[in-house]
Amino acid sequence: MRQNALRQAWAQGRRTANWWLSIPSSFAAEVMAHQGWDSLTIDLQHGVVDYQTAVGMLQAISTTEAVPMVRVPWLDPGIVMKMLDAGSYGVICPMINNAAEAETFVRACRYPPRGNRSMGPIRATLYAGEDYVRHANDTVLAIAMIETAQALDDLDGILATEGLDGIYVGPSDLANALGCPPVLDPVEPKVTSAVERVLRAAKKAGLWAGIHTGAPAYARRMHQLGFDFISLASDSRLLALKSQESLAEIRGAAAPSGGARTY
């Protein structure tokens, strides 16, 4: 079976960089996959990507060594299993609020006896190999998003979930839940202290930790803080930012201070 390069990198203590795909285009996914990112995540929650388009994007990513992952729309075991069958090597699940939800998520990612994933790896065997079913439980990544006040309240319970590989901080939702401005790169002490608390707890539990960021400098800070993987903005956000910068340069003006008009 094809190895999961993220597991290998993290086990060796190497930090990784993930790209976020929200534009429904296999060509855009293929272009970004060829830029050297360690992994690419297809966003089915806030992106405008549907299932069939996501399959084409997974196929495009497969032309490279980048690890293909998805963020599912919600805690729905059906779509978790379906995206794994499509060949995703990692699933990021949003809005995990407690240990019970974390267990439901993990069990959807694992074949029996460690879970209740249904048998039918339609495309996964094409990507991973004919022995996929035998090794999938130890290869695909189950990553829970920590981004709510409820998740902070039951953080230890979530992190103790058997079979959970890692957590992923959603800074905008977390900031919003704590009564602070919902931004990708928070500086409010209330939010940054919560982020650091989650990171410390994840490391103590032996789990890998990731976070979403909006700017390269902040991403570097999160790597230095101890996060194993970071995501940088998204394809739609980068498109808007670079478009603004280029237009401002043409017109001899400064780019708008508000940044890109998209997440």
PDB file of C-alpha atoms in Angstrom:
ATOM      1  CA  MET A   1       0.000   0.000   0.000  1.00  0.00           C
ATOM      2  CA  ARG A   2       1.155   3.531  -0.744  1.00  0.00           C
ATOM      3  CA  GLN A   3       2.556   5.123   2.407  1.00  0.00           C
ATOM      4  CA  ASN A   4       1.037   8.238   3.912  1.00  0.00           C
ATOM      5  CA  ALA A   5       3.881  10.747   3.606  1.00  0.00           C
ATOM      6  CA  LEU A   6       2.383  12.982   6.290  1.00  0.00           C
ATOM      7  CA  ARG A   7       2.578  10.224   8.883  1.00  0.00           C
ATOM      8  CA  GLN A   8       6.176   9.594   7.900  1.00  0.00           C
ATOM      9  CA  ALA A   9       7.130  13.278   8.069  1.00  0.00           C
ATOM     10  CA  TRP A  10       5.491  13.886  11.430  1.00  0.00           C
ATOM     11  CA  ALA A  11       6.970  10.728  12.923  1.00  0.00           C
ATOM     12  CA  GLN A  12      10.386  12.095  11.940  1.00  0.00           C
ATOM     13  CA  GLY A  13       9.594  15.461  13.521  1.00  0.00           C
ATOM     14  CA  ARG A  14       9.356  17.316  10.217  1.00  0.00           C
ATOM     15  CA  ARG A  15       6.799  20.111   9.938  1.00  0.00           C
ATOM     16  CA  THR A  16       4.597  20.088   6.841  1.00  0.00           C
ATOM     17  CA  ALA A  17       2.695  22.666   4.792  1.00  0.00           C
ATOM     18  CA  ASN A  18      -0.806  22.061   3.479  1.00  0.00           C
ATOM     19  CA  TRP A  19      -2.646  23.912   0.708  1.00  0.00           C
ATOM     20  CA  TRP A  20      -6.379  24.561   0.888  1.00  0.00           C
ATOM     21  CA  LEU A  21      -8.568  24.012  -2.189  1.00  0.00           C
ATOM     22  CA  SER A  22     -11.953  25.739  -2.323  1.00  0.00           C
ATOM     23  CA  ILE A  23     -12.282  26.326  -6.081  1.00  0.00           C
ATOM     24  CA  PRO A  24     -14.077  23.423  -7.830  1.00  0.00           C
ATOM     25  CA  SER A  25     -11.472  22.691 -10.474  1.00  0.00           C
ATOM     26  CA  SER A  26      -9.356  19.612 -11.074  1.00  0.00           C
ATOM     27  CA  PHE A  27      -6.924  21.723 -13.089  1.00  0.00           C
ATOM     28  CA  ALA A  28      -6.465  24.211 -10.232  1.00  0.00           C
ATOM     29  CA  ALA A  29      -5.891  21.262  -7.895  1.00  0.00           C
ATOM     30  CA  GLU A  30      -3.358  19.771 -10.280  1.00  0.00           C
ATOM     31  CA  VAL A  31      -1.490  23.066 -10.642  1.00  0.00           C
ATOM     32  CA  MET A  32      -1.215  23.507  -6.874  1.00  0.00           C
ATOM     33  CA  ALA A  33      -0.252  19.868  -6.352  1.00  0.00           C
ATOM     34  CA  HIS A  34       2.778  20.435  -8.585  1.00  0.00           C
ATOM     35  CA  GLN A  35       4.070  23.351  -6.475  1.00  0.00           C
ATOM     36  CA  GLY A  36       5.672  21.237  -3.753  1.00  0.00           C
ATOM     37  CA  TRP A  37       3.077  21.322  -0.972  1.00  0.00           C
ATOM     38  CA  ASP A  38       3.242  18.311   1.342  1.00  0.00           C
ATOM     39  CA  SER A  39      -0.519  17.880   1.176  1.00  0.00           C
ATOM     40  CA  LEU A  40      -3.620  19.465  -0.307  1.00  0.00           C
ATOM     41  CA  THR A  41      -7.011  19.581   1.354  1.00  0.00           C
ATOM     42  CA  ILE A  42     -10.221  19.829  -0.652  1.00  0.00           C
ATOM     43  CA  ASP A  43     -12.767  21.896   1.261  1.00  0.00           C
ATOM     44  CA  LEU A  44     -16.271  20.480   1.037  1.00  0.00           C
ATOM     45  CA  GLN A  45     -17.488  22.566   3.962  1.00  0.00           C
ATOM     46  CA  HIS A  46     -16.971  26.203   2.988  1.00  0.00           C
ATOM     47  CA  GLY A  47     -15.600  25.747  -0.505  1.00  0.00           C
ATOM     48  CA  VAL A  48     -17.956  25.438  -3.482  1.00  0.00           C
ATOM     49  CA  VAL A  49     -16.878  21.867  -4.234  1.00  0.00           C
ATOM     50  CA  ASP A  50     -19.339  19.005  -4.592  1.00  0.00           C
ATOM     51  CA  TYR A  51     -18.596  15.274  -4.386  1.00  0.00           C
ATOM     52  CA  GLN A  52     -18.137  14.555  -8.094  1.00  0.00           C
ATOM     53  CA  THR A  53     -15.819  17.528  -8.539  1.00  0.00           C
ATOM     54  CA  ALA A  54     -13.876  16.460  -5.446  1.00  0.00           C
ATOM     55  CA  VAL A  55     -13.227  13.054  -7.021  1.00  0.00           C
ATOM     56  CA  GLY A  56     -11.710  14.727 -10.081  1.00  0.00           C
ATOM     57  CA  MET A  57      -9.580  16.912  -7.827  1.00  0.00           C
ATOM     58  CA  LEU A  58      -8.344  13.853  -5.919  1.00  0.00           C
ATOM     59  CA  GLN A  59      -7.384  12.297  -9.240  1.00  0.00           C
ATOM     60  CA  ALA A  60      -5.496  15.454 -10.209  1.00  0.00           C
ATOM     61  CA  ILE A  61      -3.588  15.550  -6.914  1.00  0.00           C
ATOM     62  CA  SER A  62      -2.647  11.912  -7.479  1.00  0.00           C
ATOM     63  CA  THR A  63      -0.352  12.963 -10.340  1.00  0.00           C
ATOM     64  CA  THR A  64       2.081  14.149  -7.632  1.00  0.00           C
ATOM     65  CA  GLU A  65       3.522  13.043  -4.292  1.00  0.00           C
ATOM     66  CA  ALA A  66       1.294  15.474  -2.377  1.00  0.00           C
ATOM     67  CA  VAL A  67      -1.003  13.743   0.111  1.00  0.00           C
ATOM     68  CA  PRO A  68      -4.694  14.186  -0.813  1.00  0.00           C
ATOM     69  CA  MET A  69      -7.043  15.136   2.018  1.00  0.00           C
ATOM     70  CA  VAL A  70     -10.555  16.511   2.402  1.00  0.00           C
ATOM     71  CA  ARG A  71     -12.475  18.563   4.906  1.00  0.00           C
ATOM     72  CA  VAL A  72     -15.967  17.133   5.013  1.00  0.00           C
ATOM     73  CA  PRO A  73     -19.004  19.409   5.413  1.00  0.00           C
ATOM     74  CA  TRP A  74     -20.058  18.073   8.799  1.00  0.00           C
ATOM     75  CA  LEU A  75     -19.949  15.068  11.110  1.00  0.00           C
ATOM     76  CA  ASP A  76     -21.774  12.750   8.729  1.00  0.00           C
ATOM     77  CA  PRO A  77     -20.349   9.204   8.662  1.00  0.00           C
ATOM     78  CA  GLY A  78     -21.720   8.706   5.154  1.00  0.00           C
ATOM     79  CA  ILE A  79     -19.683  11.462   3.520  1.00  0.00           C
ATOM     80  CA  VAL A  80     -16.618  10.590   5.626  1.00  0.00           C
ATOM     81  CA  MET A  81     -16.698   7.028   4.283  1.00  0.00           C
ATOM     82  CA  LYS A  82     -17.477   8.166   0.758  1.00  0.00           C
ATOM     83  CA  MET A  83     -14.484  10.519   0.623  1.00  0.00           C
ATOM     84  CA  LEU A  84     -12.194   7.812   1.963  1.00  0.00           C
ATOM     85  CA  ASP A  85     -13.517   5.431  -0.687  1.00  0.00           C
ATOM     86  CA  ALA A  86     -12.713   8.141  -3.256  1.00  0.00           C
ATOM     87  CA  GLY A  87      -9.053   8.023  -2.255  1.00  0.00           C
ATOM     88  CA  SER A  88      -8.601  10.697   0.384  1.00  0.00           C
ATOM     89  CA  TYR A  89      -5.703   9.839   2.694  1.00  0.00           C
ATOM     90  CA  GLY A  90      -6.956  12.089   5.473  1.00  0.00           C
ATOM     91  CA  VAL A  91     -10.261  13.518   6.662  1.00  0.00           C
ATOM     92  CA  ILE A  92     -10.565  16.756   8.613  1.00  0.00           C
ATOM     93  CA  CYS A  93     -13.948  16.947  10.337  1.00  0.00           C
ATOM     94  CA  PRO A  94     -15.287  20.346  11.472  1.00  0.00           C
ATOM     95  CA  MET A  95     -17.104  21.266  14.663  1.00  0.00           C
ATOM     96  CA  ILE A  96     -16.190  18.278  16.827  1.00  0.00           C
ATOM     97  CA  ASN A  97     -17.626  19.359  20.172  1.00  0.00           C
ATOM     98  CA  ASN A  98     -17.141  16.423  22.520  1.00  0.00           C
ATOM     99  CA  ALA A  99     -15.710  12.951  22.972  1.00  0.00           C
ATOM    100  CA  ALA A 100     -18.859  11.231  21.705  1.00  0.00           C
ATOM    101  CA  GLU A 101     -18.709  13.118  18.417  1.00  0.00           C
ATOM    102  CA  ALA A 102     -14.990  12.411  18.121  1.00  0.00           C
ATOM    103  CA  GLU A 103     -15.661   8.693  18.564  1.00  0.00           C
ATOM    104  CA  THR A 104     -18.402   8.749  15.910  1.00  0.00           C
ATOM    105  CA  PHE A 105     -15.991  10.435  13.521  1.00  0.00           C
ATOM    106  CA  VAL A 106     -13.095   8.065  14.154  1.00  0.00           C
ATOM    107  CA  ARG A 107     -15.248   4.967  13.827  1.00  0.00           C
ATOM    108  CA  ALA A 108     -16.412   6.163  10.406  1.00  0.00           C
ATOM    109  CA  CYS A 109     -12.749   6.290   9.342  1.00  0.00           C
ATOM    110  CA  ARG A 110     -11.870   2.757  10.490  1.00  0.00           C
ATOM    111  CA  TYR A 111     -12.844  -0.675   9.281  1.00  0.00           C
ATOM    112  CA  PRO A 112     -14.069  -3.224  11.865  1.00  0.00           C
ATOM    113  CA  PRO A 113     -13.183  -4.148  14.506  1.00  0.00           C
ATOM    114  CA  ARG A 114     -11.772  -0.657  15.137  1.00  0.00           C
ATOM    115  CA  GLY A 115     -14.720   1.126  13.561  1.00  0.00           C
ATOM    116  CA  ASN A 116     -17.804   0.760  11.422  1.00  0.00           C
ATOM    117  CA  ARG A 117     -16.576   1.911   8.026  1.00  0.00           C
ATOM    118  CA  SER A 118     -18.424   0.090   5.273  1.00  0.00           C
ATOM    119  CA  MET A 119     -16.514  -1.981   2.738  1.00  0.00           C
ATOM    120  CA  GLY A 120     -16.256  -0.491  -0.747  1.00  0.00           C
ATOM    121  CA  PRO A 121     -12.984   1.352  -1.457  1.00  0.00           C
ATOM    122  CA  ILE A 122     -14.001   2.070  -5.044  1.00  0.00           C
ATOM    123  CA  ARG A 123     -11.182   4.424  -6.020  1.00  0.00           C
ATOM    124  CA  ALA A 124      -8.995   4.070  -2.941  1.00  0.00           C
ATOM    125  CA  THR A 125      -7.494   0.805  -4.182  1.00  0.00           C
ATOM    126  CA  LEU A 126      -6.529   2.480  -7.470  1.00  0.00           C
ATOM    127  CA  TYR A 127      -4.655   5.186  -5.579  1.00  0.00           C
ATOM    128  CA  ALA A 128      -3.291   3.184  -2.669  1.00  0.00           C
ATOM    129  CA  GLY A 129      -2.945  -0.393  -3.897  1.00  0.00           C
ATOM    130  CA  GLU A 130      -4.854  -3.667  -3.836  1.00  0.00           C
ATOM    131  CA  ASP A 131      -3.934  -4.252  -0.185  1.00  0.00           C
ATOM    132  CA  TYR A 132      -5.672  -1.026   0.841  1.00  0.00           C
ATOM    133  CA  VAL A 133      -8.271  -2.618   3.099  1.00  0.00           C
ATOM    134  CA  ARG A 134      -5.626  -4.481   5.101  1.00  0.00           C
ATOM    135  CA  HIS A 135      -3.634  -1.338   5.876  1.00  0.00           C
ATOM    136  CA  ALA A 136      -6.150   1.520   5.661  1.00  0.00           C
ATOM    137  CA  ASN A 137      -6.791   1.740   9.416  1.00  0.00           C
ATOM    138  CA  ASP A 138      -3.132   2.511  10.026  1.00  0.00           C
ATOM    139  CA  THR A 139      -2.686   4.768   7.008  1.00  0.00           C
ATOM    140  CA  VAL A 140      -5.568   7.223   6.569  1.00  0.00           C
ATOM    141  CA  LEU A 141      -5.679  10.153   8.979  1.00  0.00           C
ATOM    142  CA  ALA A 142      -8.634  11.062  11.195  1.00  0.00           C
ATOM    143  CA  ILE A 143      -8.281  14.708  12.250  1.00  0.00           C
ATOM    144  CA  ALA A 144     -10.865  16.517  14.397  1.00  0.00           C
ATOM    145  CA  MET A 145     -11.303  20.268  14.251  1.00  0.00           C
ATOM    146  CA  ILE A 146     -11.227  22.091  17.588  1.00  0.00           C
ATOM    147  CA  GLU A 147     -13.075  25.355  17.063  1.00  0.00           C
ATOM    148  CA  THR A 148     -15.886  25.711  19.590  1.00  0.00           C
ATOM    149  CA  ALA A 149     -16.276  26.569  23.261  1.00  0.00           C
ATOM    150  CA  GLN A 150     -17.812  23.129  23.805  1.00  0.00           C
ATOM    151  CA  ALA A 151     -14.716  21.490  22.346  1.00  0.00           C
ATOM    152  CA  LEU A 152     -12.517  23.417  24.769  1.00  0.00           C
ATOM    153  CA  ASP A 153     -14.727  22.247  27.633  1.00  0.00           C
ATOM    154  CA  ASP A 154     -14.295  18.592  26.635  1.00  0.00           C
ATOM    155  CA  LEU A 155     -10.813  18.884  25.170  1.00  0.00           C
ATOM    156  CA  ASP A 156      -9.266  16.089  27.214  1.00  0.00           C
ATOM    157  CA  GLY A 157     -12.134  13.761  26.332  1.00  0.00           C
ATOM    158  CA  ILE A 158     -11.769  14.479  22.609  1.00  0.00           C
ATOM    159  CA  LEU A 159      -8.017  13.967  22.690  1.00  0.00           C
ATOM    160  CA  ALA A 160      -8.412  10.662  24.526  1.00  0.00           C
ATOM    161  CA  THR A 161     -10.532   9.221  21.707  1.00  0.00           C
ATOM    162  CA  GLU A 162      -8.992   5.927  20.606  1.00  0.00           C
ATOM    163  CA  GLY A 163      -7.875   6.043  16.984  1.00  0.00           C
ATOM    164  CA  LEU A 164      -7.871   9.830  16.628  1.00  0.00           C
ATOM    165  CA  ASP A 165      -4.678  10.876  14.851  1.00  0.00           C
ATOM    166  CA  GLY A 166      -4.696  14.611  15.311  1.00  0.00           C
ATOM    167  CA  ILE A 167      -6.540  17.870  15.782  1.00  0.00           C
ATOM    168  CA  TYR A 168      -6.866  20.937  13.599  1.00  0.00           C
ATOM    169  CA  VAL A 169      -7.552  24.385  15.009  1.00  0.00           C
ATOM    170  CA  GLY A 170     -10.096  26.489  13.163  1.00  0.00           C
ATOM    171  CA  PRO A 171      -9.040  29.949  14.385  1.00  0.00           C
ATOM    172  CA  SER A 172     -11.934  31.958  12.944  1.00  0.00           C
ATOM    173  CA  ASP A 173     -14.670  29.860  14.527  1.00  0.00           C
ATOM    174  CA  LEU A 174     -12.687  29.512  17.751  1.00  0.00           C
ATOM    175  CA  ALA A 175     -12.240  33.270  18.001  1.00  0.00           C
ATOM    176  CA  ASN A 176     -15.921  33.820  17.264  1.00  0.00           C
ATOM    177  CA  ALA A 177     -16.882  31.291  19.940  1.00  0.00           C
ATOM    178  CA  LEU A 178     -14.744  33.180  22.458  1.00  0.00           C
ATOM    179  CA  GLY A 179     -16.351  36.514  21.625  1.00  0.00           C
ATOM    180  CA  CYS A 180     -13.440  37.857  19.575  1.00  0.00           C
ATOM    181  CA  PRO A 181     -13.182  38.979  15.923  1.00  0.00           C
ATOM    182  CA  PRO A 182     -13.196  35.880  13.658  1.00  0.00           C
ATOM    183  CA  VAL A 183      -9.879  36.140  11.825  1.00  0.00           C
ATOM    184  CA  LEU A 184      -7.449  33.577  10.435  1.00  0.00           C
ATOM    185  CA  ASP A 185      -4.395  34.933  12.286  1.00  0.00           C
ATOM    186  CA  PRO A 186      -5.699  35.913  15.722  1.00  0.00           C
ATOM    187  CA  VAL A 187      -3.672  38.091  18.065  1.00  0.00           C
ATOM    188  CA  GLU A 188      -6.267  38.510  20.823  1.00  0.00           C
ATOM    189  CA  PRO A 189      -4.703  37.025  23.999  1.00  0.00           C
ATOM    190  CA  LYS A 190      -7.925  35.163  24.788  1.00  0.00           C
ATOM    191  CA  VAL A 191      -7.710  33.334  21.472  1.00  0.00           C
ATOM    192  CA  THR A 192      -3.956  32.798  21.314  1.00  0.00           C
ATOM    193  CA  SER A 193      -3.954  31.352  24.824  1.00  0.00           C
ATOM    194  CA  ALA A 194      -6.715  28.942  23.806  1.00  0.00           C
ATOM    195  CA  VAL A 195      -4.746  27.932  20.707  1.00  0.00           C
ATOM    196  CA  GLU A 196      -1.657  27.287  22.795  1.00  0.00           C
ATOM    197  CA  ARG A 197      -3.692  25.303  25.306  1.00  0.00           C
ATOM    198  CA  VAL A 198      -5.031  23.066  22.537  1.00  0.00           C
ATOM    199  CA  LEU A 199      -1.544  22.547  21.157  1.00  0.00           C
ATOM    200  CA  ARG A 200      -0.089  21.621  24.549  1.00  0.00           C
ATOM    201  CA  ALA A 201      -2.933  19.217  25.264  1.00  0.00           C
ATOM    202  CA  ALA A 202      -2.610  17.552  21.852  1.00  0.00           C
ATOM    203  CA  LYS A 203       1.118  17.032  22.325  1.00  0.00           C
ATOM    204  CA  LYS A 204       0.554  15.633  25.814  1.00  0.00           C
ATOM    205  CA  ALA A 205      -1.973  13.181  24.356  1.00  0.00           C
ATOM    206  CA  GLY A 206       0.483  12.119  21.656  1.00  0.00           C
ATOM    207  CA  LEU A 207      -1.564  13.556  18.796  1.00  0.00           C
ATOM    208  CA  TRP A 208      -0.448  15.623  15.827  1.00  0.00           C
ATOM    209  CA  ALA A 209      -1.656  19.199  15.627  1.00  0.00           C
ATOM    210  CA  GLY A 210      -2.512  21.486  12.724  1.00  0.00           C
ATOM    211  CA  ILE A 211      -3.910  24.986  12.309  1.00  0.00           C
ATOM    212  CA  HIS A 212      -5.267  27.203   9.554  1.00  0.00           C
ATOM    213  CA  THR A 213      -3.414  30.459   8.883  1.00  0.00           C
ATOM    214  CA  GLY A 214      -3.812  33.442   6.602  1.00  0.00           C
ATOM    215  CA  ALA A 215      -0.276  34.705   6.019  1.00  0.00           C
ATOM    216  CA  PRO A 216       3.146  33.044   5.580  1.00  0.00           C
ATOM    217  CA  ALA A 217       4.697  34.896   8.534  1.00  0.00           C
ATOM    218  CA  TYR A 218       1.958  33.700  10.878  1.00  0.00           C
ATOM    219  CA  ALA A 219       2.254  30.187   9.460  1.00  0.00           C
ATOM    220  CA  ARG A 220       5.972  30.173  10.319  1.00  0.00           C
ATOM    221  CA  ARG A 221       5.150  31.309  13.844  1.00  0.00           C
ATOM    222  CA  MET A 222       2.740  28.404  14.250  1.00  0.00           C
ATOM    223  CA  HIS A 223       5.393  25.944  13.056  1.00  0.00           C
ATOM    224  CA  GLN A 224       7.838  27.454  15.537  1.00  0.00           C
ATOM    225  CA  LEU A 225       5.202  27.219  18.258  1.00  0.00           C
ATOM    226  CA  GLY A 226       5.070  23.472  17.686  1.00  0.00           C
ATOM    227  CA  PHE A 227       2.262  22.766  15.234  1.00  0.00           C
ATOM    228  CA  ASP A 228       3.065  19.786  13.015  1.00  0.00           C
ATOM    229  CA  PHE A 229       1.226  21.130   9.976  1.00  0.00           C
ATOM    230  CA  ILE A 230      -0.216  24.415   8.851  1.00  0.00           C
ATOM    231  CA  SER A 231      -2.587  25.378   6.069  1.00  0.00           C
ATOM    232  CA  LEU A 232      -2.174  28.691   4.297  1.00  0.00           C
ATOM    233  CA  ALA A 233      -5.344  30.555   3.364  1.00  0.00           C
ATOM    234  CA  SER A 234      -6.931  29.039   0.226  1.00  0.00           C
ATOM    235  CA  ASP A 235      -6.746  29.158  -3.545  1.00  0.00           C
ATOM    236  CA  SER A 236      -9.654  31.612  -3.753  1.00  0.00           C
ATOM    237  CA  ARG A 237      -8.109  33.896  -1.155  1.00  0.00           C
ATOM    238  CA  LEU A 238      -4.714  33.878  -2.872  1.00  0.00           C
ATOM    239  CA  LEU A 239      -6.365  34.578  -6.230  1.00  0.00           C
ATOM    240  CA  ALA A 240      -8.155  37.599  -4.800  1.00  0.00           C
ATOM    241  CA  LEU A 241      -5.077  38.908  -2.966  1.00  0.00           C
ATOM    242  CA  LYS A 242      -2.725  38.624  -5.926  1.00  0.00           C
ATOM    243  CA  SER A 243      -5.347  40.139  -8.204  1.00  0.00           C
ATOM    244  CA  GLN A 244      -5.673  43.148  -5.900  1.00  0.00           C
ATOM    245  CA  GLU A 245      -1.896  43.536  -5.642  1.00  0.00           C
ATOM    246  CA  SER A 246      -1.422  43.350  -9.409  1.00  0.00           C
ATOM    247  CA  LEU A 247      -4.240  45.796 -10.111  1.00  0.00           C
ATOM    248  CA  ALA A 248      -2.887  48.237  -7.532  1.00  0.00           C
ATOM    249  CA  GLU A 249       0.571  48.030  -9.112  1.00  0.00           C
ATOM    250  CA  ILE A 250      -0.852  48.728 -12.556  1.00  0.00           C
ATOM    251  CA  ARG A 251      -2.729  51.739 -11.232  1.00  0.00           C
ATOM    252  CA  GLY A 252       0.187  52.918  -9.101  1.00  0.00           C
ATOM    253  CA  ALA A 253      -1.815  52.687  -5.924  1.00  0.00           C
ATOM    254  CA  ALA A 254      -1.665  50.723  -2.695  1.00  0.00           C
ATOM    255  CA  ALA A 255      -3.618  47.498  -2.465  1.00  0.00           C
ATOM    256  CA  PRO A 256      -6.806  47.753  -0.338  1.00  0.00           C
ATOM    257  CA  SER A 257      -5.973  47.455   3.369  1.00  0.00           C
ATOM    258  CA  GLY A 258      -8.931  45.157   3.968  1.00  0.00           C
ATOM    259  CA  GLY A 259      -7.294  42.295   2.113  1.00  0.00           C
ATOM    260  CA  ALA A 260      -9.038  39.802  -0.116  1.00  0.00           C
ATOM    261  CA  ARG A 261     -12.803  39.794  -0.157  1.00  0.00           C
ATOM    262  CA  THR A 262     -13.006  36.067   0.387  1.00  0.00           C
ATOM    263  CA  TYR A 263     -11.938  33.500   2.970  1.00  0.00           C
TER     264      TYR A 263
END
